[in-house]
PDB file of C-alpha atoms in Angstrom:
ATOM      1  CA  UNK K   1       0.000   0.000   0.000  1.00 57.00           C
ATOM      2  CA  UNK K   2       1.428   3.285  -0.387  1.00 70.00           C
ATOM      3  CA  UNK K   3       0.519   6.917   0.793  1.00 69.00           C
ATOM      4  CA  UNK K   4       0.016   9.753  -1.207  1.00 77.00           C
ATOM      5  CA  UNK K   5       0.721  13.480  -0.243  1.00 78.00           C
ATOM      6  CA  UNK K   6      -3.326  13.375   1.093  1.00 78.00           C
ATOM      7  CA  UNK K   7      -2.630  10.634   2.950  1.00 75.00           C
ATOM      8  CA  UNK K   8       0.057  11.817   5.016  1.00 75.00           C
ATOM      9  CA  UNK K   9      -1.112  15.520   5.352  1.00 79.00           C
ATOM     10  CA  UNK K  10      -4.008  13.334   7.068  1.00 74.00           C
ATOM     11  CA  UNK K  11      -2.039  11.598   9.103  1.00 73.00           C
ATOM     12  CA  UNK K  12      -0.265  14.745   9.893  1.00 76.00           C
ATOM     13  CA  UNK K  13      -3.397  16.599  11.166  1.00 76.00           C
ATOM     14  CA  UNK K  14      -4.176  12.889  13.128  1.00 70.00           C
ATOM     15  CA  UNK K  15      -1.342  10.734  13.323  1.00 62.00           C
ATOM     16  CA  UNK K  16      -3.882   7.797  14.953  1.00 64.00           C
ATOM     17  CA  UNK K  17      -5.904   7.784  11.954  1.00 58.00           C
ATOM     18  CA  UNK K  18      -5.709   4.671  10.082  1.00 62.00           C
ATOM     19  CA  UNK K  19      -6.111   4.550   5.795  1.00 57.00           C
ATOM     20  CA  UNK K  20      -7.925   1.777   4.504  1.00 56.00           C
ATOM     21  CA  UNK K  21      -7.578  -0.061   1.184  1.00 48.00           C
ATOM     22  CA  UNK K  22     -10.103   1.962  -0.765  1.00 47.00           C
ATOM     23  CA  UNK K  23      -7.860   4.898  -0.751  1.00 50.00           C
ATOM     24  CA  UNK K  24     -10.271   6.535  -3.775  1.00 48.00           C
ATOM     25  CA  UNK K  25     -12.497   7.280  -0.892  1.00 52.00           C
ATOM     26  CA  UNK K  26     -10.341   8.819   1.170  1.00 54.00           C
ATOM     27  CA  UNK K  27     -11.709   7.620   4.502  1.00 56.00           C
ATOM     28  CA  UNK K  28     -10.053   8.315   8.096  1.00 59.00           C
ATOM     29  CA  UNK K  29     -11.450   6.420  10.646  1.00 59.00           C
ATOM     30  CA  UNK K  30     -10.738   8.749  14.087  1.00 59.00           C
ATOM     31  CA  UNK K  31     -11.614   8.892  16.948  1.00 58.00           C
ATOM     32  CA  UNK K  32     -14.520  10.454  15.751  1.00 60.00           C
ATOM     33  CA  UNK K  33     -15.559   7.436  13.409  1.00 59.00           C
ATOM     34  CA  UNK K  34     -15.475   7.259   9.856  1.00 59.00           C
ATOM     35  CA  UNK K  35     -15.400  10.911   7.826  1.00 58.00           C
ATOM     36  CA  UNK K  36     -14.849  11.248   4.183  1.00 54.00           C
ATOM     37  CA  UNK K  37     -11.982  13.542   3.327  1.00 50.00           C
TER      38      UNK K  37
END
């Protein structure tokens, strides 16, 4: 799997985020639940 720049600015902004395989989606699950980027 790799990360794009989007990814890791994500991960950046919440490093306990975790990226799933559908990365088209752009999903983040948080501690907040699931929110589309």
């Amino acid at each position: 799997m790799s990360l794009s720049n989007w990814d890791y600015e994500q991960l950046a902004r919440n490093p306990t985020a975790t990226i799933p395989a559908q990365q088209d989606n752009h999903y983040i699950y948080g501690t907040n639940g699931p929110v589309l980027g």
